[in-house]
Short mmCIF file of C-alpha atoms in Angstrom, two decimals:
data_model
loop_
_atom_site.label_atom_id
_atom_site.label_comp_id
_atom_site.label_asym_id
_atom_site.label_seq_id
_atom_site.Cartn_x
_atom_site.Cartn_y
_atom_site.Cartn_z
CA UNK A 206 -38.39 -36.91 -15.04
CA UNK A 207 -34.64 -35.77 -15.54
CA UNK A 208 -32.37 -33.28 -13.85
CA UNK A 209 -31.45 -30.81 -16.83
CA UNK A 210 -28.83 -28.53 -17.12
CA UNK A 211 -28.47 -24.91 -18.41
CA UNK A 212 -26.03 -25.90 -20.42
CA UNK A 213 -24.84 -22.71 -22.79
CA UNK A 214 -27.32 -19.97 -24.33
CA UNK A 215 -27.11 -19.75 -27.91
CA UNK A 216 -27.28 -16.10 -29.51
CA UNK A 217 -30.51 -15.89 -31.27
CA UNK A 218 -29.23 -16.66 -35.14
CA UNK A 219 -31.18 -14.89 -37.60
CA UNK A 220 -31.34 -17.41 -40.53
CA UNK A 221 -34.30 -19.05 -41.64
CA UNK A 222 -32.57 -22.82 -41.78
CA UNK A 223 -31.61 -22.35 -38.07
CA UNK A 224 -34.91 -21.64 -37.31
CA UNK A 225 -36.77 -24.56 -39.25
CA UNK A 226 -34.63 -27.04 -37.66
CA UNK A 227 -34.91 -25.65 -34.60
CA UNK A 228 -38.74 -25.46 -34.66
CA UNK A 229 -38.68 -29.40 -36.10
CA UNK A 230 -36.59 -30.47 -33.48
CA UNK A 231 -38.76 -28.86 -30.68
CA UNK A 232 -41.64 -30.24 -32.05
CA UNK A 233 -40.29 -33.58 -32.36
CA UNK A 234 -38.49 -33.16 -28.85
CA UNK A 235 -41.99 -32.20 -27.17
CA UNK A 236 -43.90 -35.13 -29.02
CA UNK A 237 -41.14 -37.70 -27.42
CA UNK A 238 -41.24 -36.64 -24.00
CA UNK A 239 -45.11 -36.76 -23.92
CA UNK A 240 -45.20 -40.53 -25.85
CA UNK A 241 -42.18 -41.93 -23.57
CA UNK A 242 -42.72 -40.39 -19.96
CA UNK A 243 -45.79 -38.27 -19.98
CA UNK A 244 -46.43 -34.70 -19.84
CA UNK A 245 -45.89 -32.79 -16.39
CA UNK A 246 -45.16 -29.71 -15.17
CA UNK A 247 -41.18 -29.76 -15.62
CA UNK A 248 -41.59 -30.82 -19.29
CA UNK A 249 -42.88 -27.68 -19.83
CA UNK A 250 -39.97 -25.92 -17.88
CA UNK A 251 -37.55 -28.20 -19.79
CA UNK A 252 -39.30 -27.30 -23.45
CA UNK A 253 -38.63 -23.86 -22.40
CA UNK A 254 -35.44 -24.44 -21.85
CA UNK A 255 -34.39 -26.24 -25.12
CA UNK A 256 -36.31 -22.71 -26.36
CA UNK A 257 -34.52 -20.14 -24.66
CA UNK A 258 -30.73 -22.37 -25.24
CA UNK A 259 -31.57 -22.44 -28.72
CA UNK A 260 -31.98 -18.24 -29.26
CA UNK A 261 -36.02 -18.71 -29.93
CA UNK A 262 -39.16 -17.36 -27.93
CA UNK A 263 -41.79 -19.39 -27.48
CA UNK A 264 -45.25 -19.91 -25.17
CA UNK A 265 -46.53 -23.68 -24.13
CA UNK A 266 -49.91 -24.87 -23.67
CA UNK A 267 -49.85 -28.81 -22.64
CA UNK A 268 -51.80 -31.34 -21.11
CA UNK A 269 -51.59 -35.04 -20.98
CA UNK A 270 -51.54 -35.90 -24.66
CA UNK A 271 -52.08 -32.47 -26.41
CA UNK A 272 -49.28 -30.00 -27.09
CA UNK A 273 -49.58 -26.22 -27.95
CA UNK A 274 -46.29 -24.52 -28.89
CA UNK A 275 -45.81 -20.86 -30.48
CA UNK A 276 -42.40 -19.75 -31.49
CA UNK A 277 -40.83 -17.03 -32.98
CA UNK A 278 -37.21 -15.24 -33.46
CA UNK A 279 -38.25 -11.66 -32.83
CA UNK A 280 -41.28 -9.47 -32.91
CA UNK A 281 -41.56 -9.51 -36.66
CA UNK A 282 -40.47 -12.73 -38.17
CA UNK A 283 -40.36 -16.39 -38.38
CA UNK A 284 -43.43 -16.98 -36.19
CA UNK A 285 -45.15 -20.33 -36.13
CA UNK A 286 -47.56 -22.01 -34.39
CA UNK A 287 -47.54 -26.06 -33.51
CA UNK A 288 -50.28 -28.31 -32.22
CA UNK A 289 -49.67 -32.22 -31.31
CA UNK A 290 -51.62 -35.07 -29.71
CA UNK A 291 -50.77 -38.49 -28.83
CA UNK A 292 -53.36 -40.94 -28.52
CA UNK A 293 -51.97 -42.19 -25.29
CA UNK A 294 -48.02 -42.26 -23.23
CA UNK A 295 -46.50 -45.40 -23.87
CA UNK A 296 -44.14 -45.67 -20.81
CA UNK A 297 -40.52 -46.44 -21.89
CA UNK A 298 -37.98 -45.31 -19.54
CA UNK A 299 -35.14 -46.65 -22.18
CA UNK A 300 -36.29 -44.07 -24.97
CA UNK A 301 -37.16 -41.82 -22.31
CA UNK A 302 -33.30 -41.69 -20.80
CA UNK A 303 -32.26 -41.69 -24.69
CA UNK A 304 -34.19 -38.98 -25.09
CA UNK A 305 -33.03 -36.74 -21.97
CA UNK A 306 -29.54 -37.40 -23.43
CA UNK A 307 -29.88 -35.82 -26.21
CA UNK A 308 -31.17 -32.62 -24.41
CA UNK A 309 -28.09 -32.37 -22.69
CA UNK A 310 -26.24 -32.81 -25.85
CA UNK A 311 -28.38 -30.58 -27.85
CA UNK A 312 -28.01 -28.23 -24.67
CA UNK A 313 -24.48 -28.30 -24.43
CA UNK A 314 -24.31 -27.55 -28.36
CA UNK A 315 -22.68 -31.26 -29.29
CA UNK A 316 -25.54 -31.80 -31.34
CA UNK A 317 -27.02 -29.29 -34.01
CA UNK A 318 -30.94 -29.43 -34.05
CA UNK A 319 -31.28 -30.73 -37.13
CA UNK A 320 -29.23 -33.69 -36.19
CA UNK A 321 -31.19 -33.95 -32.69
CA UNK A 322 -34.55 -34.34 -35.48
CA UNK A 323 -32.58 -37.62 -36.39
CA UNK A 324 -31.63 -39.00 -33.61
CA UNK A 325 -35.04 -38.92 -32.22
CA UNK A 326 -36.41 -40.73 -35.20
CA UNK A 327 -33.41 -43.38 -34.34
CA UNK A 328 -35.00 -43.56 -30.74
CA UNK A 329 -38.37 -43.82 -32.31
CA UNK A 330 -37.83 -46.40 -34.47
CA UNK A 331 -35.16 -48.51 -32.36
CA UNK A 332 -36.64 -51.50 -31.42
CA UNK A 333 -38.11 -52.80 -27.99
CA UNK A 334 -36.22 -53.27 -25.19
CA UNK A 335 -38.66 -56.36 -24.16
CA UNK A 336 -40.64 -58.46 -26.35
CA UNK A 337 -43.89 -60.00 -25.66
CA UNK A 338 -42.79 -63.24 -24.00
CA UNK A 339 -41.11 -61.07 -21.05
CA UNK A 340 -43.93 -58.63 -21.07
CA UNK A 341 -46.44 -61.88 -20.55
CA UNK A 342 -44.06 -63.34 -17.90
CA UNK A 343 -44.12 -59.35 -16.35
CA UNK A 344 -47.85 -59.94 -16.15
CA UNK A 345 -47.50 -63.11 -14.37
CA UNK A 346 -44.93 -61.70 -12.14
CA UNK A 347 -47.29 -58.67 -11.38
CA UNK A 348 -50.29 -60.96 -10.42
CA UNK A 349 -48.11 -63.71 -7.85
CA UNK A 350 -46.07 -60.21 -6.44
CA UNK A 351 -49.36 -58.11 -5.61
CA UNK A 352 -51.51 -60.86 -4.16
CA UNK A 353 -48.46 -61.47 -1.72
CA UNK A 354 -48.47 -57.79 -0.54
CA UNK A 355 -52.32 -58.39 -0.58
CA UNK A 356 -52.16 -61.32 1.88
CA UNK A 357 -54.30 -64.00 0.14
CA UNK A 358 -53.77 -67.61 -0.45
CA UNK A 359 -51.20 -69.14 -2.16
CA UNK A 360 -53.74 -70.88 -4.38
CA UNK A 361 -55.03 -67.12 -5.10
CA UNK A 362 -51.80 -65.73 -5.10
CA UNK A 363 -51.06 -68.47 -8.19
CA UNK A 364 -54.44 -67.88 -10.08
CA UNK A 365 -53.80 -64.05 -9.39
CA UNK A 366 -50.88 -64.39 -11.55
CA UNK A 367 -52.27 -67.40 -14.21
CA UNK A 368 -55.05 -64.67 -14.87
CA UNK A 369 -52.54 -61.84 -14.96
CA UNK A 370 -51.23 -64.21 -17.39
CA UNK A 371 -54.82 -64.11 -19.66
CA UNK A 372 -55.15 -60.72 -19.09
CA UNK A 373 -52.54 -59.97 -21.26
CA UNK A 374 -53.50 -62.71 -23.48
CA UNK A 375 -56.87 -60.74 -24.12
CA UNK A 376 -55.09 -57.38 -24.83
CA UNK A 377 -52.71 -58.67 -27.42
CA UNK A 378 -55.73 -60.34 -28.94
CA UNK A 379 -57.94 -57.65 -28.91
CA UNK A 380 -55.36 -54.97 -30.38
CA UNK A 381 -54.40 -57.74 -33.26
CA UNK A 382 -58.02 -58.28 -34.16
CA UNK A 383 -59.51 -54.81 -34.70
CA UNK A 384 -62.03 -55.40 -31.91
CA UNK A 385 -63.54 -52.09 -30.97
CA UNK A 386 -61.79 -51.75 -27.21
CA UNK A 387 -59.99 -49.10 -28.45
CA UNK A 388 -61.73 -46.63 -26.29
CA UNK A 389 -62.58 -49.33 -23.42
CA UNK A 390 -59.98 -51.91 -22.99
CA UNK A 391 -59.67 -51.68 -19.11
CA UNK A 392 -63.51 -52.47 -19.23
CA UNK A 393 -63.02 -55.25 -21.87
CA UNK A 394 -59.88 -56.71 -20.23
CA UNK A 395 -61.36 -56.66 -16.72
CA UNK A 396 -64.78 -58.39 -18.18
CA UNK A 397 -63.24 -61.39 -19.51
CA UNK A 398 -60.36 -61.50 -16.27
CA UNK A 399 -63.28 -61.64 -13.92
CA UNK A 400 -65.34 -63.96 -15.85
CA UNK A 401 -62.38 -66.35 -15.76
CA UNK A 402 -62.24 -65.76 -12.16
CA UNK A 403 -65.60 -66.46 -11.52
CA UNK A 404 -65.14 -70.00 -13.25
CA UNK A 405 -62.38 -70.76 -11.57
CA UNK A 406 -63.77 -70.02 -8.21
CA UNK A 407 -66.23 -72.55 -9.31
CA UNK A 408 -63.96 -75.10 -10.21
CA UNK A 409 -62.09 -74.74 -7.31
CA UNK A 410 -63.77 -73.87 -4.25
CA UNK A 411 -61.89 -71.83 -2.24
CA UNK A 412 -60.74 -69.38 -4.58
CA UNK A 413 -61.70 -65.40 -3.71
CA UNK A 414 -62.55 -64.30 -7.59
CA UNK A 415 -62.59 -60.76 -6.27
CA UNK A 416 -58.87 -61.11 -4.87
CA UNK A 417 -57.79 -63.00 -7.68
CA UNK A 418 -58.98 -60.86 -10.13
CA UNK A 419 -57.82 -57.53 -8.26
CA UNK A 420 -53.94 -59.32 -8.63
CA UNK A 421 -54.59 -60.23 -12.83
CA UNK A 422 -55.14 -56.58 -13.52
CA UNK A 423 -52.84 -54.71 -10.95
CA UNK A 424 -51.11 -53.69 -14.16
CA UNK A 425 -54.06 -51.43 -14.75
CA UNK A 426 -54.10 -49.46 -11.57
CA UNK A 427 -54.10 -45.58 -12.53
CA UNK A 428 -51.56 -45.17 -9.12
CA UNK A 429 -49.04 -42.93 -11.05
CA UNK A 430 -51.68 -40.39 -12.36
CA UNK A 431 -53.27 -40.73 -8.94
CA UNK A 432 -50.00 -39.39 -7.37
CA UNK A 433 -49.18 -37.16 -9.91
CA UNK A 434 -52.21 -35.38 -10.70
CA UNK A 435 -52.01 -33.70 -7.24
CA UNK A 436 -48.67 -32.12 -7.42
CA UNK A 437 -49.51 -30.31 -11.18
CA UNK A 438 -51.87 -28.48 -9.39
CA UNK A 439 -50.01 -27.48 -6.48
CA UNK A 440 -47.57 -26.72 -8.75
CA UNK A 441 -50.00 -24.54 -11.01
CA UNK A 442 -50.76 -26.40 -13.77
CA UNK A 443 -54.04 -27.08 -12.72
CA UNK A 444 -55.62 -28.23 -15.87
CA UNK A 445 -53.28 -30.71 -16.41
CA UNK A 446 -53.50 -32.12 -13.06
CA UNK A 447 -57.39 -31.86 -13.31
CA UNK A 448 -56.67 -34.15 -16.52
CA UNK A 449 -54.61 -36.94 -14.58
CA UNK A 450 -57.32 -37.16 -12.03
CA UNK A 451 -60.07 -37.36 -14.25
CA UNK A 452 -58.26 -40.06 -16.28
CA UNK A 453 -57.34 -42.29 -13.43
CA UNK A 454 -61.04 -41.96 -12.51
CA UNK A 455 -62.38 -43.01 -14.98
CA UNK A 456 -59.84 -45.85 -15.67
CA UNK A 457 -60.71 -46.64 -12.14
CA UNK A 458 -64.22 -46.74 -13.15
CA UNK A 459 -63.52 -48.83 -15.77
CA UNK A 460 -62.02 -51.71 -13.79
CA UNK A 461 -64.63 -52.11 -11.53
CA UNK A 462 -67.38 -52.03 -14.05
CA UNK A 463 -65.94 -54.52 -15.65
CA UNK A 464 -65.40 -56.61 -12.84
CA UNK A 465 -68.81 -56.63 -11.23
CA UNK A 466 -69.82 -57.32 -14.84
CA UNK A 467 -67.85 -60.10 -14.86
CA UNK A 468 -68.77 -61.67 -11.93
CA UNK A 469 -71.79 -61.12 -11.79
CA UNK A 470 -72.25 -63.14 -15.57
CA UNK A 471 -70.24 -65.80 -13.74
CA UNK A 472 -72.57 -65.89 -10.86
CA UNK A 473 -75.21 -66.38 -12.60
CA UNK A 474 -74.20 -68.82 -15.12
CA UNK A 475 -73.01 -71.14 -11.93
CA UNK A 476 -73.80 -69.92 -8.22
CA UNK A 477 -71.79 -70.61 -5.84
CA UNK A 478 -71.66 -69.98 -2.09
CA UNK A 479 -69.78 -66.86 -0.77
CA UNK A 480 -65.82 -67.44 -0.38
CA UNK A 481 -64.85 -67.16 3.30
CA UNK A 482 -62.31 -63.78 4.25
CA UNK A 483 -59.51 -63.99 2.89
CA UNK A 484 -56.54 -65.60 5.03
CA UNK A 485 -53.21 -64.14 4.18
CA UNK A 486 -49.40 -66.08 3.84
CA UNK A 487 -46.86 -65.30 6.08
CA UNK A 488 -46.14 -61.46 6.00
CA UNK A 489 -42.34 -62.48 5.85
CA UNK A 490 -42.83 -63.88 2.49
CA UNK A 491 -43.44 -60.37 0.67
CA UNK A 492 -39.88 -59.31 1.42
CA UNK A 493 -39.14 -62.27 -1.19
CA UNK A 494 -41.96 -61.02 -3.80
CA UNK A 495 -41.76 -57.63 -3.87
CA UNK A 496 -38.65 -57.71 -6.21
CA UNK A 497 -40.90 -60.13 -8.55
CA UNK A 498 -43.72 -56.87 -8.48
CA UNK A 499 -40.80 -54.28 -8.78
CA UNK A 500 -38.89 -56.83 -11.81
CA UNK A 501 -42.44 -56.93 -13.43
CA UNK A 502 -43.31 -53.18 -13.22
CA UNK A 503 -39.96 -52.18 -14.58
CA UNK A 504 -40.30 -54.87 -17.88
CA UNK A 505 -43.49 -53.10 -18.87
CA UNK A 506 -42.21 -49.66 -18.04
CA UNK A 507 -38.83 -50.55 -20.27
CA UNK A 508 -36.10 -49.77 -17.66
CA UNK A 509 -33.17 -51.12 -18.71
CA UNK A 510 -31.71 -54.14 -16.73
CA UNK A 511 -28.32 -51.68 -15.57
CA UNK A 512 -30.75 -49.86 -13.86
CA UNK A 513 -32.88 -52.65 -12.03
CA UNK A 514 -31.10 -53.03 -9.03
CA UNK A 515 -31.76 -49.30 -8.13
CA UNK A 516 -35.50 -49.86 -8.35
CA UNK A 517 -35.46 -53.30 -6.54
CA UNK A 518 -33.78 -51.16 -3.77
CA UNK A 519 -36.03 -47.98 -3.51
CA UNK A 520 -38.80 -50.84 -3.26
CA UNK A 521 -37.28 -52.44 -0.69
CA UNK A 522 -36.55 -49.49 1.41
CA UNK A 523 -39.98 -48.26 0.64
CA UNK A 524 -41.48 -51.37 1.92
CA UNK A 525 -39.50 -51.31 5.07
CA UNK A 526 -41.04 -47.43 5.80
CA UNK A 527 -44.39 -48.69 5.02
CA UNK A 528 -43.46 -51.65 7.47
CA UNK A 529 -42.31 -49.08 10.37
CA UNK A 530 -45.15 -46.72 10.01
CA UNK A 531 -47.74 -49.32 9.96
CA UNK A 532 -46.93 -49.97 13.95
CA UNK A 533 -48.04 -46.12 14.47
CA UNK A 534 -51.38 -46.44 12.30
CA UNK A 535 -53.14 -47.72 9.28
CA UNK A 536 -52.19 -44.54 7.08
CA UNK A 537 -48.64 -43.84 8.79
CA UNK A 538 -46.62 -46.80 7.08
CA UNK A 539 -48.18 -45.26 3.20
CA UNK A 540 -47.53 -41.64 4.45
CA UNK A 541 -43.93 -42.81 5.19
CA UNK A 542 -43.35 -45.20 2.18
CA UNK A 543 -44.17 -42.47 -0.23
CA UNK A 544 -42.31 -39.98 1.44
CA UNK A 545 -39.09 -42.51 1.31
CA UNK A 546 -39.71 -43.37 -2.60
CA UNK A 547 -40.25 -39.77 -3.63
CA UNK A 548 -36.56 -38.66 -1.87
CA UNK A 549 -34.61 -41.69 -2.89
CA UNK A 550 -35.85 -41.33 -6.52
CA UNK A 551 -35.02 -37.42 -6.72
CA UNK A 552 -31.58 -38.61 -5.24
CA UNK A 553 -31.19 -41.24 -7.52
CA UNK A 554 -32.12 -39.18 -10.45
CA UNK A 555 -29.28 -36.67 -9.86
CA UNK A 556 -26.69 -39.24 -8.60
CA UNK A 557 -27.12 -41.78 -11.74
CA UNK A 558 -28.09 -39.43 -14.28
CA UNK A 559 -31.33 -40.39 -15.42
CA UNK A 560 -35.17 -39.64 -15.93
CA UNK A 561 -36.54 -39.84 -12.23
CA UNK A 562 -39.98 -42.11 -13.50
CA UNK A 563 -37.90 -44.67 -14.30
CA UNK A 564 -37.66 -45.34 -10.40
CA UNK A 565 -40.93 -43.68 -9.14
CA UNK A 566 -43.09 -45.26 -12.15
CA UNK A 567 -42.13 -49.29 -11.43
CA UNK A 568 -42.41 -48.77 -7.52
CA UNK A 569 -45.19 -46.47 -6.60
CA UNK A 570 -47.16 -49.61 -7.78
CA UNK A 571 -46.79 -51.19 -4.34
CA UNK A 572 -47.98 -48.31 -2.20
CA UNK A 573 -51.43 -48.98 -3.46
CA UNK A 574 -53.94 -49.89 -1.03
CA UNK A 575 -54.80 -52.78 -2.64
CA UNK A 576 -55.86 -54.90 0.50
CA UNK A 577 -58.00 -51.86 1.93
CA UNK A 578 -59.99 -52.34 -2.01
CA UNK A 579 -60.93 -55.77 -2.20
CA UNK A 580 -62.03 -55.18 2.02
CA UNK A 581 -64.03 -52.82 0.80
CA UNK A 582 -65.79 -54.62 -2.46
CA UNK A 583 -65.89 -58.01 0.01
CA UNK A 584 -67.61 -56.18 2.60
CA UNK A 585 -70.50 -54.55 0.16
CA UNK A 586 -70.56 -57.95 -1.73
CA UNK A 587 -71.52 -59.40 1.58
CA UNK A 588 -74.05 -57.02 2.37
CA UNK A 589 -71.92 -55.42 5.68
CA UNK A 590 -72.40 -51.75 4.48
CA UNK A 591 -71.25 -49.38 7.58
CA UNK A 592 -68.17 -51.94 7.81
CA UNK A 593 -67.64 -51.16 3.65
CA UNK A 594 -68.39 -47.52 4.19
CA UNK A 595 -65.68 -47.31 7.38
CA UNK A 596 -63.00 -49.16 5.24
CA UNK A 597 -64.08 -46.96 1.92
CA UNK A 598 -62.99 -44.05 4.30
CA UNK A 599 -60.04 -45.99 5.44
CA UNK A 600 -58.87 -46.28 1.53
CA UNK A 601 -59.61 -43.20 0.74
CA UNK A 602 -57.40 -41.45 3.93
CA UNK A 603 -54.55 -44.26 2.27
CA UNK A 604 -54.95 -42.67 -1.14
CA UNK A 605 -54.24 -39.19 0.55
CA UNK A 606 -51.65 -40.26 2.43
CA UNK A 607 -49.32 -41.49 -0.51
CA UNK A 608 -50.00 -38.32 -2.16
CA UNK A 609 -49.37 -35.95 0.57
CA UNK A 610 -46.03 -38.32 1.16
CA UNK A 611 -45.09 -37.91 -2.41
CA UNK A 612 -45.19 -33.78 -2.23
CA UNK A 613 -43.64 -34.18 1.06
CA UNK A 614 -40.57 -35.83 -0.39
CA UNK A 615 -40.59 -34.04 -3.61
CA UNK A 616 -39.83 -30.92 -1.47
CA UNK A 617 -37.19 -32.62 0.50
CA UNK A 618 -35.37 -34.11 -2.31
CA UNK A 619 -35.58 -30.45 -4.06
CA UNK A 620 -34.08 -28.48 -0.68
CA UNK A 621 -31.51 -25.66 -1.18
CA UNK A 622 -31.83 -25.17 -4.97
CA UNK A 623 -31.16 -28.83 -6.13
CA UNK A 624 -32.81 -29.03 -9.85
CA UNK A 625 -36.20 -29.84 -10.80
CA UNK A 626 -36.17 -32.89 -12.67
CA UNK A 627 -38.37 -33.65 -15.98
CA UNK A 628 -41.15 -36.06 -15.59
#
């Protein structure tokens, strides 16, 4: 998301060049946004924008992925219709910031459109920010951070992030060796995670291979398109939002298929007794872990390191409203939190000049209610069914509270006119 300017109007020109390049670049523009930071809402109102500034006409149908544009000079000439699809939004906030750059240059008429067409190839074809060795240690980081906020063992919390640690493993292998996962990796990647889990709890007795597993692929959680998909419909895009849903659903879906699958294969290969509850480290300890999650979340999301420190901070302060609201209730402390990271990112957007998901993206992560999840599968798994059903409602009243704190904020941090930002 970025705050965008109006920047100055350009009279419609009426030669053909102006209005290839201009088409190419729009094209191009759109295609970027969707790959880097996802299609929302304000893209749209932002690709209108870059329309209107550059003297063209133009109507937008998008959703997540798929890109209608129609443009035209005048009633009568140079009209053109452009379709695009991307097989799937790679989240890089560094491109993505690159990229709302250049529509404030292009905006502010530093850059001609045909030279905008360039400089997103540039973007395109610069090369990663992270490689795979941090993006393994990111999944390591991601398993030991989560199972802290969780409140298992450290013996879990280790094995949460060893398997975190295999779970990427199995992805790079899988997209190196033509395997067909294209179309099911989070059922793939969860099989073989929970497999390993169930072995280990064999191995080692005293390991939770639900809890552990749960930690190895929090990288996997839909929670951004869970928080998102919400607000595109209040916003009236409904289709789109309908799309976010139906994706984190079934990516949802996907995980926990794969996980019973998993365990149960290991479970029957080599029974084993229950695991006990879980028992839980000292609470104190996820003030020191949480920048480990948020340091993780922002490697794989490509923020760039100048910008770490302000989404180690919204985590922290997000943390400490979850912290304070959890003394009123079980929902208040998420209904808070969410409320506190969708202000301080719209303020941070506007204040440091840059896309708002590279704040929201890497911390909305820890407002999951992970804990409340593996409750819930434990309880089933142990046959307790009204308990499972009561904390299933419990989750589910969690789930509604982050997104009802995230429109909250969003309409706080956009009070008395401020811009919309770009997501």
């Amino acid at each position: 998301m970025t705050d965008t300017c109006p920047g100055n109007e350009m009279p419609p020109p009426h030669d053909t060049r102006h209005f290839d390049d201009s088409v190419r670049f729009i094209m191009a523009l759109s295609t970027a946004i969707d790959k880097y930071g996802g299609h929302t809402h304000d893209t749209d109102n932002t690709i209108r924008q870059i329309i209107k500034t550059l003297g063209l006409k133009g109507e937008i149908l998008a959703v997540p992925n798929t890109i209608i544009i129609a443009l035209w000079q005048d009633d009568l000439h140079h009209q053109t219709i452009h379709i695009a699809t991307t097989r799937g939004t790679s989240y890089d906030m560094t491109r993505f910031g690159m990229v709302r750059d250049l529509i404030v240059d292009v905006e502010a008429g530093r850059i001609s459109p045909a030279d905008g067409v360039v400089r997103l190839k540039e973007i395109e074809h610069a090369p990663s920010l992270y490689g795979n060795y941090a993006k393994a240690a990111a999944f390591f980081l991601a398993g030991v951070g989560f199972g802290v906020i969780l409140g298992i063992s450290w013996l879990d919390v280790f094995f949460g992030g060893v398997l975190g640690l295999a779970a990427f493993g199995v992805e790079l292998l899988a997209s190196r060796s033509g395997l067909v996962v294209n179309n099911t990796p989070e059922l793939f990647i969860s099989l073989i995670v929970a497999l390993l889990a169930g072995i280990t709890g064999v191995v080692l007795p005293g390991i939770h291979p639900l809890a552990v597993t749960v930690c190895a692929l929090t990288i996997y959680i839909p929670g951004f398109a869970l928080t998102i998909a919400p607000r595109e419909i209040l916003l009236g895009d409904s289709l789109s939002g309908i799309m976010y849903f139906t994706n984190a659903l079934f990516v949802s879906v996907k995980l926990l298929l794969g996980t019973f699958l998993g365990l149960g294969i290991a479970l029957y290969l080599f029974p084993v007794a229950v695991t006990e509850p879980l028992t839980g480290v000292d609470p104190l300890f996820v003030w020191v872990f949480i920048p480990f999650l948020l340091i993780s979340n922002s490697i794989l999301f490509g923020v760039s390191w100048d910008r770490l420190w302000l989404v180690i901070v919204c985590g922290l302060v997000v943390w400490a409203g979850v912290t304070l609201g959890n003394t009123v209730g079980f929902w208040q402390g998420t209904f808070l939190g969410a409320i506190i990271l969708a202000l301080y990112t719209r303020i941070a957007a506007r204040r440091f000049n840059l896309p708002l998901a590279t704040v929201l993206l890497p911390v909305v992560l820890i407002l999951v209610p992970g804990y409340t999840f593996i409750q819930v599968l434990y309880l089933f798994n142990a046959g307790q069914m009204v308990a499972g059903i009561s904390a299933g409602f419990q989750m589910v009243a969690l789930i509604f509270a982050i997104i009802c704190g995230i429109f909250i904020g969003d309409i706080l941090g956009s009070w008395k006119g401020l811009k919309r930002e770009q997501s």
